[in-house]
Short mmCIF file of C-alpha atoms in Angstrom, two decimals:
data_model
loop_
_atom_site.label_atom_id
_atom_site.label_comp_id
_atom_site.label_asym_id
_atom_site.label_seq_id
_atom_site.Cartn_x
_atom_site.Cartn_y
_atom_site.Cartn_z
CA GLU A 1 15.26 0.43 -6.75
CA ILE A 2 12.58 0.58 -9.41
CA VAL A 3 11.19 4.09 -9.73
CA LEU A 4 7.60 4.55 -10.88
CA THR A 5 6.68 7.87 -12.46
CA GLN A 6 3.00 8.75 -12.74
CA SER A 7 1.50 11.30 -15.09
CA PRO A 8 -0.13 13.66 -15.00
CA ALA A 9 0.30 14.82 -11.42
CA ILE A 10 -3.17 16.37 -11.53
CA LEU A 11 -5.98 15.44 -13.91
CA SER A 12 -9.05 17.65 -14.06
CA LEU A 13 -12.13 16.08 -15.62
CA SER A 14 -15.91 16.12 -15.35
CA PRO A 15 -18.23 13.29 -14.32
CA GLY A 16 -19.05 11.09 -17.28
CA GLU A 17 -15.69 11.72 -18.99
CA ARG A 18 -13.02 9.13 -19.60
CA ALA A 19 -9.88 9.22 -17.44
CA THR A 20 -6.51 7.91 -18.54
CA LEU A 21 -3.72 7.72 -15.94
CA SER A 22 -0.18 6.65 -16.77
CA CYS A 23 2.59 4.93 -14.85
CA ARG A 24 6.10 4.42 -16.23
CA ALA A 25 8.69 2.16 -14.60
CA SER A 26 12.43 2.86 -14.65
CA GLN A 27 12.99 -0.74 -15.75
CA SER A 28 10.76 -3.59 -16.80
CA VAL A 29 8.37 -4.91 -14.17
CA SER A 30 6.76 -7.42 -16.54
CA SER A 31 3.06 -7.40 -15.55
CA TYR A 32 3.76 -7.00 -11.84
CA LEU A 33 1.93 -3.72 -11.44
CA ALA A 34 -1.07 -2.69 -9.36
CA TRP A 35 -3.25 0.40 -9.01
CA TYR A 36 -4.73 1.77 -5.79
CA GLN A 37 -7.31 4.46 -5.09
CA GLN A 38 -7.05 6.64 -2.00
CA LYS A 39 -9.62 9.17 -0.82
CA PRO A 40 -8.75 11.86 1.75
CA GLY A 41 -8.54 10.43 5.26
CA GLN A 42 -8.96 6.87 4.03
CA ALA A 43 -6.72 3.91 3.43
CA PRO A 44 -5.76 2.94 -0.12
CA ARG A 45 -7.94 0.39 -1.91
CA LEU A 46 -6.64 -2.14 -4.40
CA LEU A 47 -8.23 -1.64 -7.82
CA ILE A 48 -6.08 -3.57 -10.30
CA TYR A 49 -3.32 -6.16 -9.87
CA ASP A 50 -1.06 -7.95 -12.32
CA ALA A 51 -1.57 -4.95 -14.62
CA SER A 52 -5.06 -5.84 -15.78
CA ASN A 53 -6.94 -7.92 -13.20
CA ARG A 54 -9.70 -6.15 -11.29
CA ALA A 55 -9.74 -6.77 -7.56
CA THR A 56 -12.85 -8.12 -5.88
CA GLY A 57 -15.75 -5.71 -5.93
CA ILE A 58 -14.15 -3.17 -8.28
CA PRO A 59 -16.56 -1.82 -10.91
CA ALA A 60 -16.03 -2.71 -14.54
CA ARG A 61 -15.45 0.95 -15.48
CA PHE A 62 -11.94 0.54 -14.05
CA SER A 63 -9.48 -1.21 -16.34
CA GLY A 64 -5.72 -1.60 -16.47
CA SER A 65 -3.35 -2.30 -19.32
CA GLY A 66 0.32 -2.41 -20.18
CA SER A 67 3.43 -4.47 -19.56
CA GLY A 68 7.15 -3.92 -19.27
CA THR A 69 7.60 -0.25 -18.43
CA ASP A 70 4.39 1.49 -19.54
CA PHE A 71 1.02 1.07 -17.87
CA THR A 72 -2.37 2.73 -17.99
CA LEU A 73 -5.36 2.90 -15.67
CA THR A 74 -8.55 3.83 -17.50
CA ILE A 75 -11.83 4.86 -15.91
CA SER A 76 -14.35 4.64 -18.73
CA SER A 77 -16.97 7.05 -17.40
CA LEU A 78 -16.22 8.98 -14.23
CA GLU A 79 -18.60 8.76 -11.31
CA PRO A 80 -18.54 11.42 -8.55
CA GLU A 81 -16.97 8.92 -6.13
CA ASP A 82 -13.99 8.31 -8.46
CA PHE A 83 -12.36 11.67 -7.75
CA ALA A 84 -9.41 10.73 -5.54
CA PHE A 85 -5.69 10.00 -5.58
CA TYR A 86 -4.42 7.04 -7.60
CA TYR A 87 -1.13 5.24 -7.02
CA CYS A 88 0.62 2.59 -9.06
CA GLN A 89 2.83 0.00 -7.34
CA GLN A 90 5.25 -2.65 -8.59
CA ARG A 91 6.23 -5.98 -7.05
CA SER A 92 8.90 -7.04 -9.53
CA ASN A 93 11.75 -5.97 -7.27
CA TRP A 94 10.47 -5.56 -3.77
CA TYR A 95 7.71 -3.01 -3.59
CA THR A 96 7.65 0.63 -4.64
CA PHE A 97 4.88 3.11 -5.37
CA GLY A 98 4.51 5.96 -7.80
CA GLN A 99 4.10 9.48 -6.45
CA GLY A 100 0.39 9.53 -7.30
CA THR A 101 -2.08 11.26 -9.60
CA LYS A 102 -4.77 13.48 -8.19
CA LEU A 103 -8.01 13.13 -10.14
CA GLU A 104 -10.06 16.22 -9.45
CA ILE A 105 -13.41 17.54 -10.58
CA LYS A 106 -13.20 20.14 -13.33
CA GLN B 1 -16.24 -8.82 6.58
CA VAL B 2 -12.45 -8.61 6.45
CA GLN B 3 -11.20 -5.89 8.76
CA LEU B 4 -7.81 -4.68 9.95
CA VAL B 5 -7.55 -2.28 12.88
CA GLU B 6 -4.24 -0.68 13.80
CA SER B 7 -3.39 0.75 17.19
CA GLY B 8 -0.39 1.94 19.18
CA GLY B 9 0.45 5.15 17.38
CA GLY B 10 1.21 8.39 19.17
CA VAL B 11 3.80 11.08 19.78
CA VAL B 12 7.28 9.89 20.70
CA GLN B 13 10.68 11.54 21.03
CA PRO B 14 13.52 10.76 18.63
CA GLY B 15 15.48 7.69 19.71
CA ARG B 16 12.57 6.16 21.60
CA SER B 17 10.50 3.07 20.77
CA LEU B 18 6.90 2.31 19.87
CA ARG B 19 5.01 -0.89 19.16
CA LEU B 20 2.14 -0.96 16.69
CA SER B 21 -0.53 -3.65 16.58
CA CYS B 22 -2.92 -4.68 13.84
CA ALA B 23 -5.95 -6.75 14.85
CA ALA B 24 -7.44 -8.85 12.07
CA SER B 25 -11.01 -10.06 11.88
CA GLY B 26 -13.22 -11.69 9.29
CA PHE B 27 -10.45 -14.01 8.12
CA THR B 28 -7.78 -16.31 9.53
CA LEU B 29 -4.55 -14.34 9.83
CA SER B 30 -2.42 -17.47 9.35
CA SER B 31 -3.71 -17.75 5.77
CA ASN B 32 -1.99 -14.61 4.52
CA GLY B 33 1.29 -12.80 4.35
CA MET B 34 1.09 -9.35 5.95
CA HIS B 35 2.72 -5.98 5.34
CA TRP B 36 3.24 -2.61 6.94
CA VAL B 37 3.13 0.43 4.65
CA ARG B 38 3.53 4.03 5.74
CA GLN B 39 2.58 7.45 4.43
CA ALA B 40 4.24 10.61 5.64
CA PRO B 41 1.87 13.60 6.00
CA GLY B 42 0.88 14.84 2.56
CA LYS B 43 3.23 12.39 0.87
CA GLY B 44 3.07 9.12 -1.05
CA LEU B 45 3.19 5.51 0.08
CA GLU B 46 6.28 3.64 1.25
CA TRP B 47 6.41 -0.10 1.89
CA VAL B 48 8.01 -0.88 5.27
CA ALA B 49 8.04 -4.61 6.00
CA VAL B 50 6.55 -8.00 5.09
CA ILE B 51 6.12 -11.26 6.99
CA TRP B 52 5.24 -14.67 5.62
CA TYR B 53 2.01 -16.39 6.74
CA ASP B 54 3.89 -18.49 9.31
CA GLY B 55 6.43 -15.88 10.34
CA SER B 56 9.27 -17.85 8.71
CA HIS B 57 10.49 -14.98 6.53
CA LYS B 58 10.64 -11.27 7.22
CA TYR B 59 11.95 -8.48 5.00
CA TYR B 60 12.37 -4.76 5.47
CA ALA B 61 12.83 -1.55 3.54
CA ASP B 62 16.39 -0.25 3.78
CA SER B 63 15.10 2.85 5.56
CA VAL B 64 14.00 0.80 8.60
CA LYS B 65 16.28 -2.23 8.49
CA GLY B 66 17.92 -2.89 11.83
CA ARG B 67 15.49 -0.61 13.67
CA PHE B 68 12.03 -2.09 13.01
CA THR B 69 10.84 -5.66 13.60
CA ILE B 70 7.69 -7.18 12.14
CA SER B 71 6.08 -10.12 13.93
CA ARG B 72 2.77 -11.89 14.22
CA ASP B 73 0.73 -13.93 16.68
CA ASN B 74 -1.58 -16.03 14.58
CA SER B 75 -3.27 -17.46 17.65
CA LYS B 76 -4.40 -13.93 18.50
CA ASN B 77 -4.96 -12.84 14.89
CA THR B 78 -2.61 -9.92 15.46
CA LEU B 79 0.29 -8.37 13.54
CA PHE B 80 2.94 -6.20 15.19
CA LEU B 81 5.58 -3.65 14.27
CA GLN B 82 8.23 -2.93 16.88
CA MET B 83 9.87 0.39 16.06
CA ASN B 84 13.13 1.27 17.83
CA SER B 85 15.53 4.21 17.48
CA LEU B 86 12.78 6.31 15.95
CA ARG B 87 13.71 9.27 13.77
CA VAL B 88 11.83 12.41 12.80
CA GLU B 89 11.58 11.02 9.26
CA ASP B 90 9.62 8.02 10.57
CA THR B 91 6.66 10.31 11.17
CA ALA B 92 3.79 8.87 9.15
CA VAL B 93 0.48 7.07 9.14
CA TYR B 94 1.28 3.37 9.40
CA TYR B 95 -1.04 0.96 7.66
CA CYS B 96 -1.16 -2.79 7.97
CA ALA B 97 -2.23 -4.56 4.81
CA ARG B 98 -3.07 -8.14 3.98
CA ASP B 99 -1.33 -9.86 1.12
CA ARG B 100 -3.46 -11.86 -1.25
CA LYS B 101 -1.51 -15.08 -0.62
CA PRO B 102 0.25 -16.89 2.29
CA VAL B 103 3.62 -16.45 0.57
CA PRO B 104 3.41 -12.77 -0.30
CA THR B 105 2.57 -11.73 -3.84
CA GLY B 106 3.09 -8.07 -3.04
CA TRP B 107 -0.50 -7.02 -3.62
CA PHE B 108 -2.04 -5.29 -0.62
CA ASP B 109 -5.73 -6.00 -0.06
CA PRO B 110 -7.28 -4.78 2.14
CA TRP B 111 -5.64 -2.12 4.28
CA GLY B 112 -6.39 -1.00 7.81
CA GLN B 113 -7.43 2.57 8.55
CA GLY B 114 -3.94 3.45 9.77
CA THR B 115 -2.38 4.77 12.96
CA LEU B 116 -0.39 8.01 13.13
CA VAL B 117 3.13 7.98 14.53
CA THR B 118 4.68 11.37 15.21
CA VAL B 119 8.36 11.53 16.13
CA SER B 120 9.18 14.90 17.60
CA SER B 121 11.16 16.43 20.42
#
């Protein structure tokens, strides 16, 4: 099983700041990585797939990068609605998720 | 718009069965692979099962293999998850999620709002 490790567990930032979230895979997943956003009481929402492709309707402030084992989700300028949990997920070998990063307001 | 609505959750005793449904609207279910993903209370996400657009292939997480069965009725635009021999550790919110392609790519978009399954004596 491919294990995804996200860091940091909690990220405290202010609106308008830049957020950088990391996801590291226990073995190469090529570019088969996605990012999801989940707000309390809601279902996850696909943000990024294939490491760097934005899903339909996702604002341009969200961007993804990386390949192999190291990936990054960047939110260029945080909006109030961006504070949530973020999960990475791989599809290289079945499907596994990272444990999540909580992005909270500082 | 595309919408997925799960139902069938509830409280059940260990060893018993439950059947979840996922009603799709706003798109033709037969055009997409479909998944079930679960989330234990306060925990992360765990993929459970996938079914091809035509039901020809089905795959399961090891944690549910032999106990859960995914199926679909494209004529009724509905996805199912039959859960047998339930365990306390199966307690979770169960989400259905559409795959982006008929033969699954493994990207889940969108998700339903989820249905809570609680396994407890």
